[in-house]
PDB file of C-alpha atoms in Angstrom:
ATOM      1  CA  UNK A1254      11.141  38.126  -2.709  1.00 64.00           C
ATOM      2  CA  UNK A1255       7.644  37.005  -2.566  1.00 88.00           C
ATOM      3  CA  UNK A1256       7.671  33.799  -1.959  1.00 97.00           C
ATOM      4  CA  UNK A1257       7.689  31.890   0.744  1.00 98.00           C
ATOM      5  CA  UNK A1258       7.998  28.006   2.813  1.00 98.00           C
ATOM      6  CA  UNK A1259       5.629  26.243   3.765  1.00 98.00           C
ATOM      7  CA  UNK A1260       5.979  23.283   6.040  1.00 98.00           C
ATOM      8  CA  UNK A1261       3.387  20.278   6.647  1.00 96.00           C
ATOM      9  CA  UNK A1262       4.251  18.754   9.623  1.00 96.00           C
ATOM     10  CA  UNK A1263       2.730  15.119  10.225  1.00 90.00           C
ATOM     11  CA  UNK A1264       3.322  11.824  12.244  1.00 86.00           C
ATOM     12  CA  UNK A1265       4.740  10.044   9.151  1.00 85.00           C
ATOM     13  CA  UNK A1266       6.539  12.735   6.184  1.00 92.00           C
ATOM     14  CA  UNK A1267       6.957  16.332   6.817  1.00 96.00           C
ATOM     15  CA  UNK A1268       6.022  18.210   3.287  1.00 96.00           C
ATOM     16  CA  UNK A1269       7.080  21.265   2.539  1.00 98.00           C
ATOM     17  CA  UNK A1270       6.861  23.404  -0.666  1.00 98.00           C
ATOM     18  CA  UNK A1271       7.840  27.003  -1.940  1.00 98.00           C
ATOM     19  CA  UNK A1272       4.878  28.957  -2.095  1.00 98.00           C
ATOM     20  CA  UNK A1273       3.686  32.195  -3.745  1.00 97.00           C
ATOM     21  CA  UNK A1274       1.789  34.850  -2.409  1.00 96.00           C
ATOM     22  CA  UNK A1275      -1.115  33.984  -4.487  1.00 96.00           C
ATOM     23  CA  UNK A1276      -1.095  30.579  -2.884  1.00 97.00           C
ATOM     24  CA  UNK A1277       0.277  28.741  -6.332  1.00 96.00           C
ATOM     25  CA  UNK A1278       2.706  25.899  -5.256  1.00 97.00           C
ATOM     26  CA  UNK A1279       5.785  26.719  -7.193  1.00 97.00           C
ATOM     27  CA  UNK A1280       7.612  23.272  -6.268  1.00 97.00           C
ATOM     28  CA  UNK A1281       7.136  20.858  -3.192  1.00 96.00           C
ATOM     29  CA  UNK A1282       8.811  17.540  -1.398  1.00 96.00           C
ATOM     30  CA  UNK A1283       8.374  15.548   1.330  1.00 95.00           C
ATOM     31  CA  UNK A1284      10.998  14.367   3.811  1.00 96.00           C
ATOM     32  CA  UNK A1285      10.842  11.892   6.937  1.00 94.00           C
ATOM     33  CA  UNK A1286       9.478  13.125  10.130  1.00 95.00           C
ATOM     34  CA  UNK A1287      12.119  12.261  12.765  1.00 96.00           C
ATOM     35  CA  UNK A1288      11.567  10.886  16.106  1.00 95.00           C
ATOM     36  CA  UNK A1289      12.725  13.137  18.725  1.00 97.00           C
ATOM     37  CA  UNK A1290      13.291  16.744  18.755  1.00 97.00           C
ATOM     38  CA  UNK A1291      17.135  17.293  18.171  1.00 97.00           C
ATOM     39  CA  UNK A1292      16.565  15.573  14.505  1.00 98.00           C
ATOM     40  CA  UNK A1293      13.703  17.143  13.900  1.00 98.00           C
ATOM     41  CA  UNK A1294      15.238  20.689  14.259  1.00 98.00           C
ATOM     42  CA  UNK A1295      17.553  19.965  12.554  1.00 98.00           C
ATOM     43  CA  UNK A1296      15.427  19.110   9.325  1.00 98.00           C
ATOM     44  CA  UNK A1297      13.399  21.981   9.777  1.00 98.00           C
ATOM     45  CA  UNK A1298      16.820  23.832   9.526  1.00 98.00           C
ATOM     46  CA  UNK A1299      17.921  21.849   6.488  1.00 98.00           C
ATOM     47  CA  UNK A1300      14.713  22.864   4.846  1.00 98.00           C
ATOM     48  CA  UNK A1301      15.029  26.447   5.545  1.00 98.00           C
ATOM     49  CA  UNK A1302      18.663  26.364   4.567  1.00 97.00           C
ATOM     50  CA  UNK A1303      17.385  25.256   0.948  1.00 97.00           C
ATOM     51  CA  UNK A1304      15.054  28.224   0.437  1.00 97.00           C
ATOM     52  CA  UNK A1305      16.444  30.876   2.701  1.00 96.00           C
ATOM     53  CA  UNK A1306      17.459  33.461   0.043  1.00 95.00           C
ATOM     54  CA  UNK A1307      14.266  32.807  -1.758  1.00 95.00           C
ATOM     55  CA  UNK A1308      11.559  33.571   1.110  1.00 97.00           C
ATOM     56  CA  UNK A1309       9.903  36.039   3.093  1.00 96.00           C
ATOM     57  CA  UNK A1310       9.004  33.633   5.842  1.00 98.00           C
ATOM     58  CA  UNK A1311       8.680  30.378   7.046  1.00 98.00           C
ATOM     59  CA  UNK A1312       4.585  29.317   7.494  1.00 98.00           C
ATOM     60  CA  UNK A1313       4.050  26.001   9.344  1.00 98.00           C
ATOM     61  CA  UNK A1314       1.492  23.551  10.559  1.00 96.00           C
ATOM     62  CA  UNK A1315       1.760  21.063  13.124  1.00 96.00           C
ATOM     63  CA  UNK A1316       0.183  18.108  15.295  1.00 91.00           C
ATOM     64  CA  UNK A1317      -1.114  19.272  18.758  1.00 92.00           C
ATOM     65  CA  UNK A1318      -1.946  22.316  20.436  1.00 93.00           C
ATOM     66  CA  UNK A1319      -0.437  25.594  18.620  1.00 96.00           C
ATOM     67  CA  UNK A1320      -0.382  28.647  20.654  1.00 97.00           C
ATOM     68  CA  UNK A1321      -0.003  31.069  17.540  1.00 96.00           C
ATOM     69  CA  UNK A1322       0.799  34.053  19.201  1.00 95.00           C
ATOM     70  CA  UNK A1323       3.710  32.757  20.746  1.00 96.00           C
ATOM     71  CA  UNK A1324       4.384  30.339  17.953  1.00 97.00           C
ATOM     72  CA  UNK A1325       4.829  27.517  20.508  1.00 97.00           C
ATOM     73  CA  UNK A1326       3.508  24.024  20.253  1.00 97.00           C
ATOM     74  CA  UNK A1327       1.927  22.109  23.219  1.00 94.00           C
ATOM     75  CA  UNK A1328       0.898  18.434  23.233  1.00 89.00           C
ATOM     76  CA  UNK A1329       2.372  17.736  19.925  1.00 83.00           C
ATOM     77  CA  UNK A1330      -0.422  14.806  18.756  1.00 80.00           C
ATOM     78  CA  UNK A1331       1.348  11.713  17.783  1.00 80.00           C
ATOM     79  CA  UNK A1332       4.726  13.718  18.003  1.00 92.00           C
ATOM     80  CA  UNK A1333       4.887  13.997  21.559  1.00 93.00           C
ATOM     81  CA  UNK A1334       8.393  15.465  21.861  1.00 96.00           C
ATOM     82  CA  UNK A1335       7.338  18.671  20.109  1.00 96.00           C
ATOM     83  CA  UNK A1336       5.907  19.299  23.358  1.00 96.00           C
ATOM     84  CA  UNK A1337       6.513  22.393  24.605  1.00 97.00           C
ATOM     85  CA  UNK A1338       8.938  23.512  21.260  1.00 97.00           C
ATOM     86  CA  UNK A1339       9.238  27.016  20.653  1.00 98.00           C
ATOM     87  CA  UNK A1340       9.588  27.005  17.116  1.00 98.00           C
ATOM     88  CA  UNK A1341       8.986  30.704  16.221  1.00 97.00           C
ATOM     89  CA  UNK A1342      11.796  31.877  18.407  1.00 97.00           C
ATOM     90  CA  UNK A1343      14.068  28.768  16.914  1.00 98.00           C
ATOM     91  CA  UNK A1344      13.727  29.871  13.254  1.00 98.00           C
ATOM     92  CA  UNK A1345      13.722  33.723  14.147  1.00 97.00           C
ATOM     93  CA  UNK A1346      17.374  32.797  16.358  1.00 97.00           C
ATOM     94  CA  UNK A1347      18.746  30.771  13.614  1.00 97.00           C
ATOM     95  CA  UNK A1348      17.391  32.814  10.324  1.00 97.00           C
ATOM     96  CA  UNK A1349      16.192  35.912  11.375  1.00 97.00           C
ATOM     97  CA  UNK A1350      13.059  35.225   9.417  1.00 97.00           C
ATOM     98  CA  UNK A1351       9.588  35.747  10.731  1.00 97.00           C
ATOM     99  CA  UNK A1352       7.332  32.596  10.700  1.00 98.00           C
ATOM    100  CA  UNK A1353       3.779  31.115  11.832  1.00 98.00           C
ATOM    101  CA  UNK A1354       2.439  28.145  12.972  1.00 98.00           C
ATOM    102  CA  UNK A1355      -0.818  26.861  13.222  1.00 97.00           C
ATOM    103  CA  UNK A1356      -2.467  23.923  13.981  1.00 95.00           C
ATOM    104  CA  UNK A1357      -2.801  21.552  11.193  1.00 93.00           C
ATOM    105  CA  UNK A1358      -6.853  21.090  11.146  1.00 92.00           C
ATOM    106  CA  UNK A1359      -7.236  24.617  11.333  1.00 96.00           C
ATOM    107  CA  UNK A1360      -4.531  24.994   8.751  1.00 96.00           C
ATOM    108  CA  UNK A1361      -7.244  22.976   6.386  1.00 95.00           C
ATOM    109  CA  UNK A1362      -9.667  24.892   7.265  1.00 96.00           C
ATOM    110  CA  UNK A1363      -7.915  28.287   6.264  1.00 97.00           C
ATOM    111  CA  UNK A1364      -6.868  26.833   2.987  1.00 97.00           C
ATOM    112  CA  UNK A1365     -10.868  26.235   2.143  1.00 97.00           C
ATOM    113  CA  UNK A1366     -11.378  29.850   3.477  1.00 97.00           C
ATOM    114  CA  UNK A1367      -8.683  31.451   1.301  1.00 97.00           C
ATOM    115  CA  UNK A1368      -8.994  29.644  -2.106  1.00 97.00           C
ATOM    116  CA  UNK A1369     -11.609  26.580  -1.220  1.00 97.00           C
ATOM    117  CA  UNK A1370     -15.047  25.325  -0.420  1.00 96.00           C
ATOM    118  CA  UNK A1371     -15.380  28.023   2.573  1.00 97.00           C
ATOM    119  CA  UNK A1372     -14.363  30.913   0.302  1.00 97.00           C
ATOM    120  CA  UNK A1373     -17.165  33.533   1.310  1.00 97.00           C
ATOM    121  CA  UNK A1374     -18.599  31.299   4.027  1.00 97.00           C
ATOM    122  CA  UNK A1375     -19.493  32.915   6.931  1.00 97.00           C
ATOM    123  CA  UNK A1376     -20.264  30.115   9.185  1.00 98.00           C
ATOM    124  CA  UNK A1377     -18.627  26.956   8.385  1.00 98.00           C
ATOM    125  CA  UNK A1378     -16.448  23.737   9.365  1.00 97.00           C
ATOM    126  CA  UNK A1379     -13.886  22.346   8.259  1.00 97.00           C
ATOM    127  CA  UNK A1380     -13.672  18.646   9.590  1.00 95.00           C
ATOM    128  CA  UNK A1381     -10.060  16.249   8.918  1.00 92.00           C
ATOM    129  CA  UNK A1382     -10.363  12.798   9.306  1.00 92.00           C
ATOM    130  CA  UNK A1383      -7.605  10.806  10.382  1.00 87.00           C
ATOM    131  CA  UNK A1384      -6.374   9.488  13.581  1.00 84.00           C
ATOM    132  CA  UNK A1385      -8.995  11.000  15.019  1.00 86.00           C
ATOM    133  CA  UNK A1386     -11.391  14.294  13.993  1.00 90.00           C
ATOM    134  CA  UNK A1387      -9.740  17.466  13.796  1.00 87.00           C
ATOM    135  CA  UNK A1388     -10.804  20.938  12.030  1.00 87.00           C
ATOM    136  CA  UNK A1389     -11.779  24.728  12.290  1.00 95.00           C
ATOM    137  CA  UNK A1390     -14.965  26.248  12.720  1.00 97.00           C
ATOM    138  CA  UNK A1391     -15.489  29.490  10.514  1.00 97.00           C
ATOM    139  CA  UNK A1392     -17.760  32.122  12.450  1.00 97.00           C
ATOM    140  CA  UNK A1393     -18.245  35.444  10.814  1.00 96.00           C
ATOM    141  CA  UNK A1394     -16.048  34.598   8.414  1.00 95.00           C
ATOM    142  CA  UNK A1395     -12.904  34.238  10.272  1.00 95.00           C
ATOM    143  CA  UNK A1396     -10.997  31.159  11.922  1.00 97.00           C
ATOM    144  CA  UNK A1397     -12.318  30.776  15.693  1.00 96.00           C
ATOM    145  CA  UNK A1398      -9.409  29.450  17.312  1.00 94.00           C
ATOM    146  CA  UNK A1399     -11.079  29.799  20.961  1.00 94.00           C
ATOM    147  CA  UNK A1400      -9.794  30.728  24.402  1.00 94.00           C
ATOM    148  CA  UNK A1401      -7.016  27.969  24.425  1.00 92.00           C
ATOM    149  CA  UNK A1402      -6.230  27.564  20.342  1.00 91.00           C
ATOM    150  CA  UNK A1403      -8.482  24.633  20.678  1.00 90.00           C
ATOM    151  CA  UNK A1404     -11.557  25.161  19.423  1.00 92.00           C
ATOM    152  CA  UNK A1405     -12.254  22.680  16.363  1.00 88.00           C
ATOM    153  CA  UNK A1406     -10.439  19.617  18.320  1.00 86.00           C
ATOM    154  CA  UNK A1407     -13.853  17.380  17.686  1.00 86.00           C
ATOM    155  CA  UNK A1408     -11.566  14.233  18.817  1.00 80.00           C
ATOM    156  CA  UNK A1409     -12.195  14.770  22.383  1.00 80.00           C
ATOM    157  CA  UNK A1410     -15.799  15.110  21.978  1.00 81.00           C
ATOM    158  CA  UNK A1411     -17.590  12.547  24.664  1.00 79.00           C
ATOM    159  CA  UNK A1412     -19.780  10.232  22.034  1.00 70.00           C
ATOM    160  CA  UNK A1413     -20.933   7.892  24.817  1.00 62.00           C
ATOM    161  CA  UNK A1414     -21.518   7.943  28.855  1.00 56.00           C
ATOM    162  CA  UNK A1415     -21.436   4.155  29.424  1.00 59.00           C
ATOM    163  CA  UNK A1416     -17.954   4.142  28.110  1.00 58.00           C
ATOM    164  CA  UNK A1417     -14.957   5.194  29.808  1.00 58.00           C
ATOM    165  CA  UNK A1418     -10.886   6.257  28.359  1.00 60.00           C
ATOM    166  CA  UNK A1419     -10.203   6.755  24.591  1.00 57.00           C
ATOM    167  CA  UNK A1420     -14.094   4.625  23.767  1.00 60.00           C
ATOM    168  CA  UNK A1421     -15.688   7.335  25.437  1.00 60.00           C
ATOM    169  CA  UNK A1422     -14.345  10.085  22.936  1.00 66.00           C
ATOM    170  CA  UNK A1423     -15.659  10.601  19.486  1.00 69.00           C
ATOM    171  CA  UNK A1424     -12.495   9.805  17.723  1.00 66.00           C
ATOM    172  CA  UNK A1425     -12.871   5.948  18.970  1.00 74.00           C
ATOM    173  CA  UNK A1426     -15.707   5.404  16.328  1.00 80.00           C
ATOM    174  CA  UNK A1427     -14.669   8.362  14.391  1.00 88.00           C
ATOM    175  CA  UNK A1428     -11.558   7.308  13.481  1.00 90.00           C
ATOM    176  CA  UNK A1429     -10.468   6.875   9.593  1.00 92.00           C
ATOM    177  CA  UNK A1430      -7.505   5.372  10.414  1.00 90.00           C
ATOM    178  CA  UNK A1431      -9.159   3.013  13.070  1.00 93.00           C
ATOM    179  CA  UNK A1432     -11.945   2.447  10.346  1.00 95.00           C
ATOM    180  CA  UNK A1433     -10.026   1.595   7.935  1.00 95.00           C
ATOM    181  CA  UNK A1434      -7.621  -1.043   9.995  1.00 95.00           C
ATOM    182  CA  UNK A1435     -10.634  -2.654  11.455  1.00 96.00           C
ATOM    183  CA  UNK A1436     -11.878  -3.118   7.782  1.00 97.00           C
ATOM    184  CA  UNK A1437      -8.419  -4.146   6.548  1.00 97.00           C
ATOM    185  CA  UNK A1438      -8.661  -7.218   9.492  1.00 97.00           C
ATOM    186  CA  UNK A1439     -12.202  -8.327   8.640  1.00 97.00           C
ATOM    187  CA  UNK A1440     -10.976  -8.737   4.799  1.00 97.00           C
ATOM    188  CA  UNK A1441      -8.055 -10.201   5.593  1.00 97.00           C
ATOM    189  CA  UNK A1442      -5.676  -7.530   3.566  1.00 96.00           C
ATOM    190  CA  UNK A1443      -1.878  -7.960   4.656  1.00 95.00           C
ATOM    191  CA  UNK A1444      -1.581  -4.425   4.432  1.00 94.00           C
ATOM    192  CA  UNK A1445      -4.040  -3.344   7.406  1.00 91.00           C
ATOM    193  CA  UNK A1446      -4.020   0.491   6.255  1.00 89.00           C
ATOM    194  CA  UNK A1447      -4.844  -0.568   2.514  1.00 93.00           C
ATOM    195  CA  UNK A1448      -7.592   2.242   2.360  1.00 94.00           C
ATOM    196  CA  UNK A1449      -8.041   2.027  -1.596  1.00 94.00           C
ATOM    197  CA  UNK A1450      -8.475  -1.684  -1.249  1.00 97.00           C
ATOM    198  CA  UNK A1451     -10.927  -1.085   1.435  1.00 97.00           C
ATOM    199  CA  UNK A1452     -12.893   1.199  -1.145  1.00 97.00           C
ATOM    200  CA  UNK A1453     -12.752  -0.978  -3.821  1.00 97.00           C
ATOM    201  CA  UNK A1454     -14.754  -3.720  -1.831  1.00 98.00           C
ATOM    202  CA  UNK A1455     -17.239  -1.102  -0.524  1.00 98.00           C
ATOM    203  CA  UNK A1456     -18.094  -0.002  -3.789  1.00 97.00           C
ATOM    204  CA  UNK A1457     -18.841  -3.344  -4.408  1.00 97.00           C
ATOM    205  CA  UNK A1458     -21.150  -3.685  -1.133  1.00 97.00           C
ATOM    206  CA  UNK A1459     -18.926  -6.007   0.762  1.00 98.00           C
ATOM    207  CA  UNK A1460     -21.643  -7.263   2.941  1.00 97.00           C
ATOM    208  CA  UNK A1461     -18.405  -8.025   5.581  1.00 97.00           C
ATOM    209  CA  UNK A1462     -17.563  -4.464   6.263  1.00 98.00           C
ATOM    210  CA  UNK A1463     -20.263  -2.045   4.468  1.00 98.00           C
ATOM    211  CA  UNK A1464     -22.118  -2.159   7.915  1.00 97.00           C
ATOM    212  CA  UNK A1465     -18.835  -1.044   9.862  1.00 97.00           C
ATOM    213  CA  UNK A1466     -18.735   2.035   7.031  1.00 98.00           C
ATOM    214  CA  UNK A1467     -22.174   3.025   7.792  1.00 97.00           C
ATOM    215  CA  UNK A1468     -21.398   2.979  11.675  1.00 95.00           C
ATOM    216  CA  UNK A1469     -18.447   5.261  10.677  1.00 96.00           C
ATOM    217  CA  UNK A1470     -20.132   7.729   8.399  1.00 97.00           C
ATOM    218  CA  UNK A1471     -23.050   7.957  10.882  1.00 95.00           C
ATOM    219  CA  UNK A1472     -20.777   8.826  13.854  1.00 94.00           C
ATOM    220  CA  UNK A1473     -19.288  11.964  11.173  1.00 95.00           C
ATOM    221  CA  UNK A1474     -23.124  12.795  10.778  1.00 96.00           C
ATOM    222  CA  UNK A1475     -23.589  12.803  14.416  1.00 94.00           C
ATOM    223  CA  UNK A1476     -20.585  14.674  14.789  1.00 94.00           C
ATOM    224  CA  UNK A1477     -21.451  17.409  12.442  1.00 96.00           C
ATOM    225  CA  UNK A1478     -25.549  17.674  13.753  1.00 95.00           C
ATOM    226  CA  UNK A1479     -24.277  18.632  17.419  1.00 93.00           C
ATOM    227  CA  UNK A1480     -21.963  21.507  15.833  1.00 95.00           C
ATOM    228  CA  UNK A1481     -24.964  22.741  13.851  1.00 95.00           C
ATOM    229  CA  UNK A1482     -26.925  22.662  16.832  1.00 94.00           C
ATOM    230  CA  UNK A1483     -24.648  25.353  18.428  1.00 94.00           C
ATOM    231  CA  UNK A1484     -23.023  26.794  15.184  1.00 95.00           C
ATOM    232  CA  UNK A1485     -25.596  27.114  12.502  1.00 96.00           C
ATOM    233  CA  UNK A1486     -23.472  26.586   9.836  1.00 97.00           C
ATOM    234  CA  UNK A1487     -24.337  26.958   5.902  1.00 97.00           C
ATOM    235  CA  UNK A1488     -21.952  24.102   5.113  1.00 98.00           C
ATOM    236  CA  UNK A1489     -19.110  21.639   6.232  1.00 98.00           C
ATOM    237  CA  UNK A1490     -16.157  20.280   3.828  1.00 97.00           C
ATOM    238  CA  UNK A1491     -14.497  16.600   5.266  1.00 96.00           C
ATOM    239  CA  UNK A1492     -11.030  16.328   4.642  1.00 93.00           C
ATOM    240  CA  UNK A1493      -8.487  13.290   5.497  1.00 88.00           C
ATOM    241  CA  UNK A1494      -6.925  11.533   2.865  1.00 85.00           C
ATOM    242  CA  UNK A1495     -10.285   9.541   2.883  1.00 91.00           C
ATOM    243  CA  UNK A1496     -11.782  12.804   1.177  1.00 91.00           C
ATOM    244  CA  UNK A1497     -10.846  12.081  -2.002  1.00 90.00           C
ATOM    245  CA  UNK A1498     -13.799   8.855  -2.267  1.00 95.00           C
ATOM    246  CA  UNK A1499     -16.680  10.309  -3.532  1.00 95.00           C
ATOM    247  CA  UNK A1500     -18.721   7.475  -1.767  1.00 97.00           C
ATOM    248  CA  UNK A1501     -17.768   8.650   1.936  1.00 97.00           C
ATOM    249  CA  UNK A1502     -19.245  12.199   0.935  1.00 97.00           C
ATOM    250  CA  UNK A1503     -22.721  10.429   0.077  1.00 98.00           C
ATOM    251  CA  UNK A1504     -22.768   8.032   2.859  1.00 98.00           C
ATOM    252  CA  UNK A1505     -22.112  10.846   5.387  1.00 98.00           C
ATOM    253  CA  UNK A1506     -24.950  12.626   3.623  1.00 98.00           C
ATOM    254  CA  UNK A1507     -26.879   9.280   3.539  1.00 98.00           C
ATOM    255  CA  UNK A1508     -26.373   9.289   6.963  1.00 97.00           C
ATOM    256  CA  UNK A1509     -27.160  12.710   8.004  1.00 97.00           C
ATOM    257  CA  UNK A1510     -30.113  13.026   6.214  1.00 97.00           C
ATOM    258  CA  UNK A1511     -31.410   9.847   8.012  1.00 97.00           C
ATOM    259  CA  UNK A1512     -30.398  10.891  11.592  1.00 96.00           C
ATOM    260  CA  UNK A1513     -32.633  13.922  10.508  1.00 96.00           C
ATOM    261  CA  UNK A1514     -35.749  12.173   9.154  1.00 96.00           C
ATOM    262  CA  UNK A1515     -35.770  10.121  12.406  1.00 96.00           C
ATOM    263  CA  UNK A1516     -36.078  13.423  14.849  1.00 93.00           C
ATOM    264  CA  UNK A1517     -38.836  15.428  12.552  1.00 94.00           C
ATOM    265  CA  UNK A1518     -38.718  18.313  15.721  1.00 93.00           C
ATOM    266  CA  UNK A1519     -34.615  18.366  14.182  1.00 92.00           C
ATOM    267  CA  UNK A1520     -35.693  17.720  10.725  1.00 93.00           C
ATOM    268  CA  UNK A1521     -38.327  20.686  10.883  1.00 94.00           C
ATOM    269  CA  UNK A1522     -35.986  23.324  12.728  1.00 94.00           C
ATOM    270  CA  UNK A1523     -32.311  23.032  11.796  1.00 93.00           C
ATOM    271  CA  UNK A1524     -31.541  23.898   8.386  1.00 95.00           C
ATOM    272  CA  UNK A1525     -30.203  21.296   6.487  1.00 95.00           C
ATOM    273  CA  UNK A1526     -26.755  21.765   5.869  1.00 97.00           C
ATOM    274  CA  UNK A1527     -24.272  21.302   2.857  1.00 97.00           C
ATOM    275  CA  UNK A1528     -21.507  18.593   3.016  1.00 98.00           C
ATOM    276  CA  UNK A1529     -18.601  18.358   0.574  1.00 97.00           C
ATOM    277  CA  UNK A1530     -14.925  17.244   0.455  1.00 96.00           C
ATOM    278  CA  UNK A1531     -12.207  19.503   0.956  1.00 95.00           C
ATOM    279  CA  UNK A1532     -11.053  21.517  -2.214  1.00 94.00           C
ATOM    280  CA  UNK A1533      -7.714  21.217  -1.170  1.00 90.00           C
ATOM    281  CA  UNK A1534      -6.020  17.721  -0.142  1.00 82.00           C
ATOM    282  CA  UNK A1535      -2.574  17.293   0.646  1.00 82.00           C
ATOM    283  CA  UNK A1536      -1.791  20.467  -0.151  1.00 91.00           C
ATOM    284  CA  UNK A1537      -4.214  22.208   2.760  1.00 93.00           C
ATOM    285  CA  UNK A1538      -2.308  22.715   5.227  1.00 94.00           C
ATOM    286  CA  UNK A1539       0.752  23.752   3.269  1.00 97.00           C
ATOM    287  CA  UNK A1540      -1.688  26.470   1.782  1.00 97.00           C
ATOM    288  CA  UNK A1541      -3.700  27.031   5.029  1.00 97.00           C
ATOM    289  CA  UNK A1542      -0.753  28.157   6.851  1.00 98.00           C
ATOM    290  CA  UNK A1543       0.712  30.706   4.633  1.00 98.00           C
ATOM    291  CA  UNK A1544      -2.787  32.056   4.639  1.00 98.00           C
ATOM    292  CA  UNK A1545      -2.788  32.084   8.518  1.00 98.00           C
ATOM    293  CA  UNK A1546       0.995  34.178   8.140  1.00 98.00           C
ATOM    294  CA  UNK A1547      -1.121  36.712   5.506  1.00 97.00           C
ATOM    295  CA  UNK A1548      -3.534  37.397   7.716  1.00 97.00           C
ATOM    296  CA  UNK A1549      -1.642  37.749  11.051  1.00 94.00           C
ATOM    297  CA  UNK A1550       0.890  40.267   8.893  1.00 93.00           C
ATOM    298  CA  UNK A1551      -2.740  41.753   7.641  1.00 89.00           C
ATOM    299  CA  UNK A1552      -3.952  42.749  11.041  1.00 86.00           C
ATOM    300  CA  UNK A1553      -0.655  43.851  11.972  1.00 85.00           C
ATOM    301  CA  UNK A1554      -0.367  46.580   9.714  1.00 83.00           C
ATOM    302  CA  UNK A1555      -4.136  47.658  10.406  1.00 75.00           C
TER     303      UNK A1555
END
């Protein structure tokens, strides 16, 4: 067997798919994430129960702080009653299969690393918009995951002093999801998550919310000029379902490029860097965790 399951944990669907060790998608679903942690075991074990004599392992993202040695998951995101789960030692008790899990924004990453926009990057970042900013940073070539598995959470960022609580951080005005609700009000939309509406009316200008998309992309720019400043990265790739419009690529650039021409000591001594959207979309973190299992069985045997 060479295959193996991948599972995409998120707030709304969990997606899984059977995977190849080549990272080619051989067939994939989606299922409902369930609301407390008794259901959602038991989903997880449904899912394995469908593959089980067709894998090598089980390779998983997830919401929240991952602790990937241990394979246990702390905080949990917008899943708070993952808290604290030890899901390696669950599936290993129940299917004597190995596994991995890794957080989901530095699953992206790794799937932009192994087959992506990173591929032979040594210094790069991988941001996810969503709920709030989330990511890997790529030094030397290799995922930094940082003392605590947290290195790449750009959400808790502080973007302003005279703020205090959640409009202090830099996922308040970093926020796709936030971005696009606040949009979705001003135009009056029923559905106040309608993000391709939202983009058809900025790519016509909308006077009524074009402004609010500038302050967004601008806060991204900010966001990625203070990594460069301690990174030095050759290039960043934005992922988040939002990705996928080529106009949030240029106005981040737009934006970037401004921030720069206003501080020439910047301008003249940091290095421009290269922004792109993610190669992979809903498939990253399906793809970046089996990568993350390949290279944890990879230093293993060295």
């Amino acid at each position: 067997m060479s295959n193996y399951l991948g599972i995409d944990v998120g707030g709304t669907f969990i997606k899984y798919a059977l995977i190849n060790g080549s990272g080619q998608i051989i067939e994939s679903n989606k299922v409902s994430t369930p609301n407390n942690e008794s259901a959602f075991l038991t989903s997880i074990n449904q899912l394995i129960d469908l593959y089980k004599e067709q894998i090598k392992a089980v390779t998983i993202s997830s919401p929240g702080k991952v602790d990937t040695k241990e394979g246990i998951i702390h905080y949990g995101g917008a899943l708070a009653f993952l808290d604290g789960l030890r899901l390696k030692e669950h599936i290993s008790k129940e299917f004597q299969l190995p596994s991995a899990i890794i957080n989901d924004g530095k699953a992206a990453a790794l799937a932009e690393v192994w087959l992506g926009g990173l591929k032979g990057i040594e210094h790069g970042v991988c941001l996810t918009l969503g709920t709030g900013i989330g990511g890997g940073l790529v030094v030397n070539g290799k995922l930094l995951e940082g003392a605590h598995f947290q290195a790449g959470e750009i959400s808790f960022g502080v973007g302003s002093y005279d703020k205090t609580g959640i409009q202090a951080v830099v996922a308040e005005k970093g926020s796709a999801v936030g971005f696009v609700t606040q949009a979705s009000q001003v135009l009056g939309l029923e559905d106040k998550l309608d993000g391709i509406k939202v983009f058809e009316e900025l790519e016509k200008k909308n006077e009524l919310i074009y402004p609010l998309f500038q302050e967004f992309c601008q806060q991204i720019a900010v966001v990625i000029i203070n990594i460069q400043s301690v990174l030095d990265m050759e290039k960043v790739v934005i992922g988040g379902g939002m990705s996928v419009q080529p106009l949030l690529i240029k106005e981040i650039t737009e934006q970037y490029q401004a921030l720069r021409h206003s501080l020439p000591m910047m301008e003249n001594s940091l290095v421009e860097v290269r922004i792109e959207s993610c190669q992979f979309k809903n498939n990253a973190n399906l793809l970046g965790s089996l990568y993350h299992y390949l290279l944890m069985i990879e230093n293993e045997n060295n």
